[in-house]
Each structure stands twice: as C-alpha cells, then as structure tokens.
C-alpha positions as a printed NumPy array, in Angstrom:
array([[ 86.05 , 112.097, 111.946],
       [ 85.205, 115.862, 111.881],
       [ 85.669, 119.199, 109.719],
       [ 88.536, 121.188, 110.802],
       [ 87.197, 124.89 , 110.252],
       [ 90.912, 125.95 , 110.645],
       [ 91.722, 123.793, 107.634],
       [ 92.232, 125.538, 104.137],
       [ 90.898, 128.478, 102.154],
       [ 89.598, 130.779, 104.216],
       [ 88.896, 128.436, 107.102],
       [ 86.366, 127.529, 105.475],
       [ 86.89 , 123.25 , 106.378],
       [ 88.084, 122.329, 102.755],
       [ 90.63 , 123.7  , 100.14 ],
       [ 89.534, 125.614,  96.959],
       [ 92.324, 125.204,  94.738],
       [ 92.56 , 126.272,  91.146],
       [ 95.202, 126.48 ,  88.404],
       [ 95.741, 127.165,  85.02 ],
       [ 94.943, 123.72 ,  83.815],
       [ 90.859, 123.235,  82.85 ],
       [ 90.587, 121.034,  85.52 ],
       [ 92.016, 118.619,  87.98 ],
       [ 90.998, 115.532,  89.692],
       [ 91.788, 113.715,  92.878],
       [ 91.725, 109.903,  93.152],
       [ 93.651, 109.483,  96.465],
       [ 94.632, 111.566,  99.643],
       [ 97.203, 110.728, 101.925],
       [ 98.131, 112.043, 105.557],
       [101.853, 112.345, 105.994],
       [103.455, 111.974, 109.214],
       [104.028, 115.784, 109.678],
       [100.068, 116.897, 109.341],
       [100.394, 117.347, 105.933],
       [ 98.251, 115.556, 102.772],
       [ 99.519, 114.273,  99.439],
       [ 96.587, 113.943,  96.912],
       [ 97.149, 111.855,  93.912],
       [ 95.266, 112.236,  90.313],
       [ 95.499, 113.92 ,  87.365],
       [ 95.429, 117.54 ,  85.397],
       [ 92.975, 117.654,  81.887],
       [ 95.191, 119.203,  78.906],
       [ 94.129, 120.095,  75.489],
       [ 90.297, 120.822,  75.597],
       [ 90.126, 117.84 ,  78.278],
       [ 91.32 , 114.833,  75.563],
       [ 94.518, 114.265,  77.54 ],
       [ 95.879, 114.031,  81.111],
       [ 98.882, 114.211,  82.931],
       [ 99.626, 112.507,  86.438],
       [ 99.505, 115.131,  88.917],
       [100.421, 115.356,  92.704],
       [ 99.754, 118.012,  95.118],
       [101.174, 118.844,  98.985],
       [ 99.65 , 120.58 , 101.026],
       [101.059, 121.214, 104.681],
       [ 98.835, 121.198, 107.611],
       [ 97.722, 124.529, 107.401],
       [ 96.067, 123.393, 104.349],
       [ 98.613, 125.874, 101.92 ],
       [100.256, 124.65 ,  98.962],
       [103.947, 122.735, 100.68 ],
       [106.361, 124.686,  98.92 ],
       [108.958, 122.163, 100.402],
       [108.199, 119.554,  97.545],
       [108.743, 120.436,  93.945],
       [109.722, 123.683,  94.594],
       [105.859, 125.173,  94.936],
       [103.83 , 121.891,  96.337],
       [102.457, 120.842,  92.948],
       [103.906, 118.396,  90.58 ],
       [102.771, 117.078,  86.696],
       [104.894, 114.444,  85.12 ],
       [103.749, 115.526,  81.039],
       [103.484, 112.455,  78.845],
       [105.08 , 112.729,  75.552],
       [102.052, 111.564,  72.674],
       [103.399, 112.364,  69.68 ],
       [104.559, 109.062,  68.562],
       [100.479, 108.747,  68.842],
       [ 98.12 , 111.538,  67.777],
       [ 95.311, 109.163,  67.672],
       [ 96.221, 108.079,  71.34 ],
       [ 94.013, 109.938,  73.603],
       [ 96.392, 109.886,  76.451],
       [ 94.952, 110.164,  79.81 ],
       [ 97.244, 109.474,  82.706],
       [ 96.592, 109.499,  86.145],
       [ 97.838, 108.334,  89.625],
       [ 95.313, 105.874,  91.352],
       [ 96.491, 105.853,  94.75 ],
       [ 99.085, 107.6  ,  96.745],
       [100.714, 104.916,  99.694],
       [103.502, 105.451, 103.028],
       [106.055, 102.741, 102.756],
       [107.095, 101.003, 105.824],
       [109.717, 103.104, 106.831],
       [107.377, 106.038, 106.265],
       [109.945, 108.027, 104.368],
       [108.892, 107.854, 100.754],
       [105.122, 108.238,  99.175],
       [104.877, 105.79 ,  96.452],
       [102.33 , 106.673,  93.799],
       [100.595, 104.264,  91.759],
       [ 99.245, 104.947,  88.346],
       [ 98.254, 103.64 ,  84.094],
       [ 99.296, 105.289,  81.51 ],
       [ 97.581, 104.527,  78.447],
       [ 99.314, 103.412,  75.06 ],
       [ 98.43 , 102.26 ,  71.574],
       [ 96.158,  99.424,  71.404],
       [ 98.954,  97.081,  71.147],
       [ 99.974,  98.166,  74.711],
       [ 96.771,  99.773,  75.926],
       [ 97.372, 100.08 ,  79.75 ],
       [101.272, 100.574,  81.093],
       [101.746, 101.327,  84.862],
       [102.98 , 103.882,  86.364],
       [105.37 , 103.958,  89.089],
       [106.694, 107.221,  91.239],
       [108.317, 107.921,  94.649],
       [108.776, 111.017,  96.419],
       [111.148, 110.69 ,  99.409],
       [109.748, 112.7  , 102.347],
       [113.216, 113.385, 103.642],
       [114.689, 115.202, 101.026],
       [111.799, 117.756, 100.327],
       [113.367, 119.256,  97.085],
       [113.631, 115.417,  95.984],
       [114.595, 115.278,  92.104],
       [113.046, 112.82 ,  89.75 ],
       [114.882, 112.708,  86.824],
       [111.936, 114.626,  85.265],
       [112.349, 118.257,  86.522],
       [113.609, 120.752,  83.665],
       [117.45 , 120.732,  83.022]])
C-alpha cells in the first residue's frame, strides 16, 4: 500500500478537512466500490462534553461526495434533554459493505442513563440511491 499524491487537499496524499464543529474523529474508513471512502466516527458538541455520530463521503478525488446527504457529510444529533447529567457521546465504530455491496451499514453506542448505559446504534446508507433519506433529514 502507497500514498496517492493525487489524493486530497492540495495533492498533498491525505485530506485536511475542517468544519464548524470543535472537532471530529474517525474510527473507521471504508472503500466503496466506485473509488470513493466512507469514514465513520463522531463530531464533539458543546465545549467537547457531547458527540454526535457523524459520517463523511468523499469521492475518489478525495472532495467532499456531494451525491450523499446533499453535501457528503452527515450528523444524526441525539436528543439529551430528558438527561442533562448524561454526557452523551455517540459515535459510529465501524463502517461495513453488505454482501450485495449496495448499502454501508454503520455500527455504533449511544450512551444512556445508567440504567441503560450503552444502546447500539444501527444506520444504513444505500449506495444506489445517493440522496438516500433516513427518516432523520429536516422536514
């Protein structure tokens, strides 16, 4: 396995990507069929206490994929307020092809009270339908 130089900001060999959020975090990358990656992690909100589940595209040219979620970048916010106390940090673990490699499947906790400390998180983005809705997206 090698650098690509042609790959990302400024052909530079990697992608410097920032955002309005304080920071965000990577825990998986996956190659999709058409030369494109699909990282899976998390965005920090509110002075770093909380985080969302993000997901990022990126096409093989290494730009944002405007193709999924209308801009390449995705956050599913968590609702805390039934839990001040709850520090509420989210994430997606691992991003994985199904068989039919047509949908990403992304893999993730959520954390709740103590009662229910750890819930998983489950989300699929159909590679097919590029401007895929999830339920989630503003009405």
């Amino acid at each position: 396995m090698t650098i690509d130089p042609d790959f990302g900001t400024a052909n530079t060999g990697y992608l410097v990507f920032s955002q309005v959020a304080l920071s965000s975090y990577c825990h998986d990358l996956l190659a999709l069929p058409d030369g494109g990656v699909m990282a899976a992690g998390y965005q920090t909100t509110l002075g770093g206490m909380e985080s969302d589940p993000a997901m990022l595209a990126l096409n093989a040219q290494g730009e944002l994929d405007a193709r999924y979620w209308q801009g390449g970048i995705r956050v599913l916010s968590i609702d805390r307020t039934v839990d001040d106390a709850n520090t509420g940090l989210d994430t997606f673990y691992a991003a994985h092809l199904d068989a039919d490699r047509e949908r990403v499947v992304m893999l993730g906790r959520s954390e709740g009270p103590e009662l229910d400390r750890f819930q998983g998180l489950l989300h699929a983005v159909a590679l097919h339908d590029r401007l895929f809705r999830d339920g989630l997206e503003a009405q």
